[in-house]
Coordinates of N, CA and C in Angstrom, one line a residue:
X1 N 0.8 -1.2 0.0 CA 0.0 0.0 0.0 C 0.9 1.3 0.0
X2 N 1.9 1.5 1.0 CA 2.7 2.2 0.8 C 3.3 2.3 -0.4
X3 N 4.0 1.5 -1.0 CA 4.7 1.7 -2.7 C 3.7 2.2 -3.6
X4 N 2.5 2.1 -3.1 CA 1.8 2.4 -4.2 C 1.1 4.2 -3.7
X5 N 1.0 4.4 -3.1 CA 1.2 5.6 -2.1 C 1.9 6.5 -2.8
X6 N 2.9 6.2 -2.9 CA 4.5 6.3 -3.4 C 4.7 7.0 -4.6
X7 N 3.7 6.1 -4.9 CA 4.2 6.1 -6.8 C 3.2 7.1 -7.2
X8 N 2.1 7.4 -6.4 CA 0.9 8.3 -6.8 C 1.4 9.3 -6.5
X9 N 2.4 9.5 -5.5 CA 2.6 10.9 -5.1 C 4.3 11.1 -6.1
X10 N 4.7 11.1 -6.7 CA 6.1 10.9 -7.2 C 6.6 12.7 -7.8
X11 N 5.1 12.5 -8.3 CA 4.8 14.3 -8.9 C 5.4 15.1 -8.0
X12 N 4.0 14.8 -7.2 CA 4.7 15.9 -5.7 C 5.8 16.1 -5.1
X13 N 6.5 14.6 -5.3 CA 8.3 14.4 -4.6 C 9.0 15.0 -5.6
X14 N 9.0 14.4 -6.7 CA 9.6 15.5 -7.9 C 9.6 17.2 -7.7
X15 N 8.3 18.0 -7.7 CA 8.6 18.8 -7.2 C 9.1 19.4 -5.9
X16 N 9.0 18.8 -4.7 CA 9.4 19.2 -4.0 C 11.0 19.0 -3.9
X17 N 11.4 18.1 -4.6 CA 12.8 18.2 -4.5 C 13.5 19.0 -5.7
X18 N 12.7 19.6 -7.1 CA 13.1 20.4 -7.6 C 13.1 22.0 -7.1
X19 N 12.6 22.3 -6.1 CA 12.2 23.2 -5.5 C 13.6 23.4 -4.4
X20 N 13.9 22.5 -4.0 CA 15.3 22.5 -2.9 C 14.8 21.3 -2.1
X21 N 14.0 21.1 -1.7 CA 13.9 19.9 -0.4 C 15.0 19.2 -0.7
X22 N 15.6 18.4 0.7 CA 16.0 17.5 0.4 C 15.9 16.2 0.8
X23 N 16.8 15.4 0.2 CA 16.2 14.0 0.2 C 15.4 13.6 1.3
X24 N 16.8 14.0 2.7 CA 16.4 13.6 3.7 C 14.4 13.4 4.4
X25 N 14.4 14.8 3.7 CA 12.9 15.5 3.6 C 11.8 14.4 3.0
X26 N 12.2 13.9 1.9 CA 11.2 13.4 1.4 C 11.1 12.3 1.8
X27 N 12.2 11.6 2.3 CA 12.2 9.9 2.7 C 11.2 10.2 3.9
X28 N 11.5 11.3 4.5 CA 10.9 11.9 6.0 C 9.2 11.6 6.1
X29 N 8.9 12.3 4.6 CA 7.2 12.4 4.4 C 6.9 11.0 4.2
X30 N 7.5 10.2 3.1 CA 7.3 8.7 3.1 C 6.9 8.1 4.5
X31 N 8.0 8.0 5.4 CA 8.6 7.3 6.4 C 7.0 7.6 7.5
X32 N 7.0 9.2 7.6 CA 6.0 9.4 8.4 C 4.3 9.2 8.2
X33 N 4.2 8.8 6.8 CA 2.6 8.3 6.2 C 2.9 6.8 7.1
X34 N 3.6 6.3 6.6 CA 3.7 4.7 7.1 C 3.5 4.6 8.7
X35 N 4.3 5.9 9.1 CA 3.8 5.3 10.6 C 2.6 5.7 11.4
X36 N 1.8 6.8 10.7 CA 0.5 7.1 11.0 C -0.3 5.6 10.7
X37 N -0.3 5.2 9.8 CA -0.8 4.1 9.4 C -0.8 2.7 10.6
X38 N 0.4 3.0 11.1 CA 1.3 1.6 11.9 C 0.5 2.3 13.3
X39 N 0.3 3.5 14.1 CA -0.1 3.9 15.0 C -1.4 3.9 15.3
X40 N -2.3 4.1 14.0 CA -3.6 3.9 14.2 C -3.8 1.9 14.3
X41 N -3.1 1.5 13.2 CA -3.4 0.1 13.6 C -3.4 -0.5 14.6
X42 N -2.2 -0.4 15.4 CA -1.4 -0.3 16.3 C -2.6 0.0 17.9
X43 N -2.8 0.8 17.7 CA -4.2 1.6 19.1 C -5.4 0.8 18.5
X44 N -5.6 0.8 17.5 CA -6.9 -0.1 17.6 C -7.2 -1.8 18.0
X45 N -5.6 -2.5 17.3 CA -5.3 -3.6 17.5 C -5.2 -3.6 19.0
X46 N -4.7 -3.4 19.8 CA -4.5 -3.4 21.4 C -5.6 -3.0 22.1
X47 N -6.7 -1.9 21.5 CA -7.8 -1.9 22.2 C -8.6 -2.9 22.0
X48 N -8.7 -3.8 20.6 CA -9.7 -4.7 20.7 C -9.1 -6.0 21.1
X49 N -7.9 -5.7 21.8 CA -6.9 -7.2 22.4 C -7.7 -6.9 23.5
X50 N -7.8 -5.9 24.3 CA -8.1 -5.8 25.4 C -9.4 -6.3 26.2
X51 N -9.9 -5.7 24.9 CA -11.6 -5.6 25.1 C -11.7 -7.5 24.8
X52 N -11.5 -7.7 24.0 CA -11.6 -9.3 24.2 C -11.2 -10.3 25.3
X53 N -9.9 -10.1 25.9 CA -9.5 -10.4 26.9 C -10.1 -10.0 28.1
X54 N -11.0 -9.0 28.4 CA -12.3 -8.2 29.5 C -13.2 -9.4 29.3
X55 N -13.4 -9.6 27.7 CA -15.0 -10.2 27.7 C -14.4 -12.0 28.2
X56 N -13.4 -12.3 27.8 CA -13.0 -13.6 28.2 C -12.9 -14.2 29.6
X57 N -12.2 -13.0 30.3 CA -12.7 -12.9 31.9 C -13.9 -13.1 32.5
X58 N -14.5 -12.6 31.7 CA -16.2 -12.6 32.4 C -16.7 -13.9 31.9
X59 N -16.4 -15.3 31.0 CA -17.0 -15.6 30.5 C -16.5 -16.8 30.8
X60 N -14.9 -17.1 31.0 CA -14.0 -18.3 31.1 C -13.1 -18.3 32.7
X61 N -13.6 -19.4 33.5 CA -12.5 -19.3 34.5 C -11.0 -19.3 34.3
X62 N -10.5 -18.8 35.0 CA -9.2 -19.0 35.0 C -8.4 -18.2 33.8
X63 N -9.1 -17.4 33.1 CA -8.0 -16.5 32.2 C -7.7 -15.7 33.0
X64 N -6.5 -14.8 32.6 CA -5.7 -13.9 33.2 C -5.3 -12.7 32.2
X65 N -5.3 -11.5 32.1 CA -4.9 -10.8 31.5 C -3.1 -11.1 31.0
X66 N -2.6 -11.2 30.0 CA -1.4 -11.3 29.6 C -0.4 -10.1 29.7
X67 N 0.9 -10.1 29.9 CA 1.7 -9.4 30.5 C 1.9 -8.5 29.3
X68 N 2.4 -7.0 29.6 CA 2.6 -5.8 28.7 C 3.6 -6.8 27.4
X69 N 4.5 -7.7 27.6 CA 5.1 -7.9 26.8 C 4.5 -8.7 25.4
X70 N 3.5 -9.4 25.6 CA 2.5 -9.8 24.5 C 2.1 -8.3 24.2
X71 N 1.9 -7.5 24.5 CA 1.3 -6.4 23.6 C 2.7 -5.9 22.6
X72 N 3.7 -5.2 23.6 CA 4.9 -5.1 23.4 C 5.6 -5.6 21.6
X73 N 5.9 -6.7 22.0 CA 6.7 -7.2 21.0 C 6.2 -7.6 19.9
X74 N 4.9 -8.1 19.7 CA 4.0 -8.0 18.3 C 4.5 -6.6 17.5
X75 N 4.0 -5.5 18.0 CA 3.7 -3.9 18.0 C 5.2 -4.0 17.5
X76 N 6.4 -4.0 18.2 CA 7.6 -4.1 17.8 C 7.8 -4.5 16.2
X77 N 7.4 -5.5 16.5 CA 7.7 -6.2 14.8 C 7.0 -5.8 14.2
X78 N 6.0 -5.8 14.1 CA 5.0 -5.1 12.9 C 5.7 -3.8 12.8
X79 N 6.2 -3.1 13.6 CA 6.7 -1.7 13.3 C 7.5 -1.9 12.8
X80 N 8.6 -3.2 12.7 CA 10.0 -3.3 11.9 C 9.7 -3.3 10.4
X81 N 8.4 -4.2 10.4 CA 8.2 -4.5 9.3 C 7.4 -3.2 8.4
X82 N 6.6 -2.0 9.2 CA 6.1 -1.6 8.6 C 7.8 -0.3 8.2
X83 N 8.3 -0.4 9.5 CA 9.3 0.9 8.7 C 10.2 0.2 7.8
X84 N 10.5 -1.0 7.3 CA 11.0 -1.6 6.4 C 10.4 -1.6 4.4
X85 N 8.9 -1.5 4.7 CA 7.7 -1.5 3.9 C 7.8 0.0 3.7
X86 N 8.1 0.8 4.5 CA 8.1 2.2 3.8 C 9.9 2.7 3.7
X87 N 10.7 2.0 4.1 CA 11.8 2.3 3.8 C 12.5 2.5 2.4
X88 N 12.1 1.3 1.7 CA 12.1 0.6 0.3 C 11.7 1.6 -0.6
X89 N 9.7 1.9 -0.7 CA 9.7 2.9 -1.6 C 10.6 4.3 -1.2
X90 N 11.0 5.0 -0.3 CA 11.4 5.7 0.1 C 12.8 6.3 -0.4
X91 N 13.7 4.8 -0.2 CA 14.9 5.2 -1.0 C 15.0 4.8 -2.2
X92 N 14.1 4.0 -2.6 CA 13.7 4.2 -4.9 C 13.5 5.6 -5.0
X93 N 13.1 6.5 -4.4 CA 12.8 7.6 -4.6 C 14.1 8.5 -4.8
X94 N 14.9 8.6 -3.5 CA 16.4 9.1 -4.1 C 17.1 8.8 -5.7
X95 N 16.5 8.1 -6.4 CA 17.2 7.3 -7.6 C 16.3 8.0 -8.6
X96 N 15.1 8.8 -8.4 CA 14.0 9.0 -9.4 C 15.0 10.1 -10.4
X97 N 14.1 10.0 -11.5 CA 14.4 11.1 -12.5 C 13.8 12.2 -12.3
X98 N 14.0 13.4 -11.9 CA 13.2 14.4 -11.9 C 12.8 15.0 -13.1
X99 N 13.6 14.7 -13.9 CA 13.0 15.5 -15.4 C 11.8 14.4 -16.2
X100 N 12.4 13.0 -16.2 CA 11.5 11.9 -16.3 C 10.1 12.3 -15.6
X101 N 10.1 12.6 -14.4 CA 8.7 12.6 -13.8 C 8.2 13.8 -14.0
X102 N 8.6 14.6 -14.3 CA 8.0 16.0 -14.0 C 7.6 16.5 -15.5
X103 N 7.9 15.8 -16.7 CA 7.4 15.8 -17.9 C 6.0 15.0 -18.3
X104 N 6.3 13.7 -17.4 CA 4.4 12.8 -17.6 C 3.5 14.1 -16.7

């Protein structure tokens, strides 16, 4: 979803880096869509962990709420993988043609 993100906006990267931005700038806009993305997932995925595990309590002896580190380290990795997933289109973009793009 992101590479394709990416590729819709390339215009925009184009100009903004014919304008002066620099790279760093642009990988920056990349990098920070992806993690809006990864934060909202992220808070909703753990709210409805939670909320399931409430209703499991009430319903099943003997469950126990699970320790911060089940929340923790999923969240971790999905975040590796999502700043990985936007890393990629990010630095193809350093490589782009600006005259190539800014002529379609």
């Amino acid at each position: 979803v992101i590479a394709y993100l990416v590729d819709m906006r390339q215009g925009e990267f184009a100009i903004r880096e014919s304008l002066g931005a620099p790279p760093a700038t642009i990988i920056g806009l990349t990098l920070k869509q992806g993690l809006w993305i990864w934060l909202a997932g992220t808070a909703f995925g753990i709210a409805c962990a939670w909320w399931f595990i409430k209703i499991l309590e009430l319903r099943l002896y003997g469950i126990h709420p699970p320790t911060p580190a089940v929340y923790v380290l999923p969240t971790l990795a999905v975040g590796w993988v999502v700043f990985c997933a936007c890393g990629i289109p990010a630095l193809h973009l350093r490589h782009l043609a600006l005259s190539r793009v800014l002529r379609s």
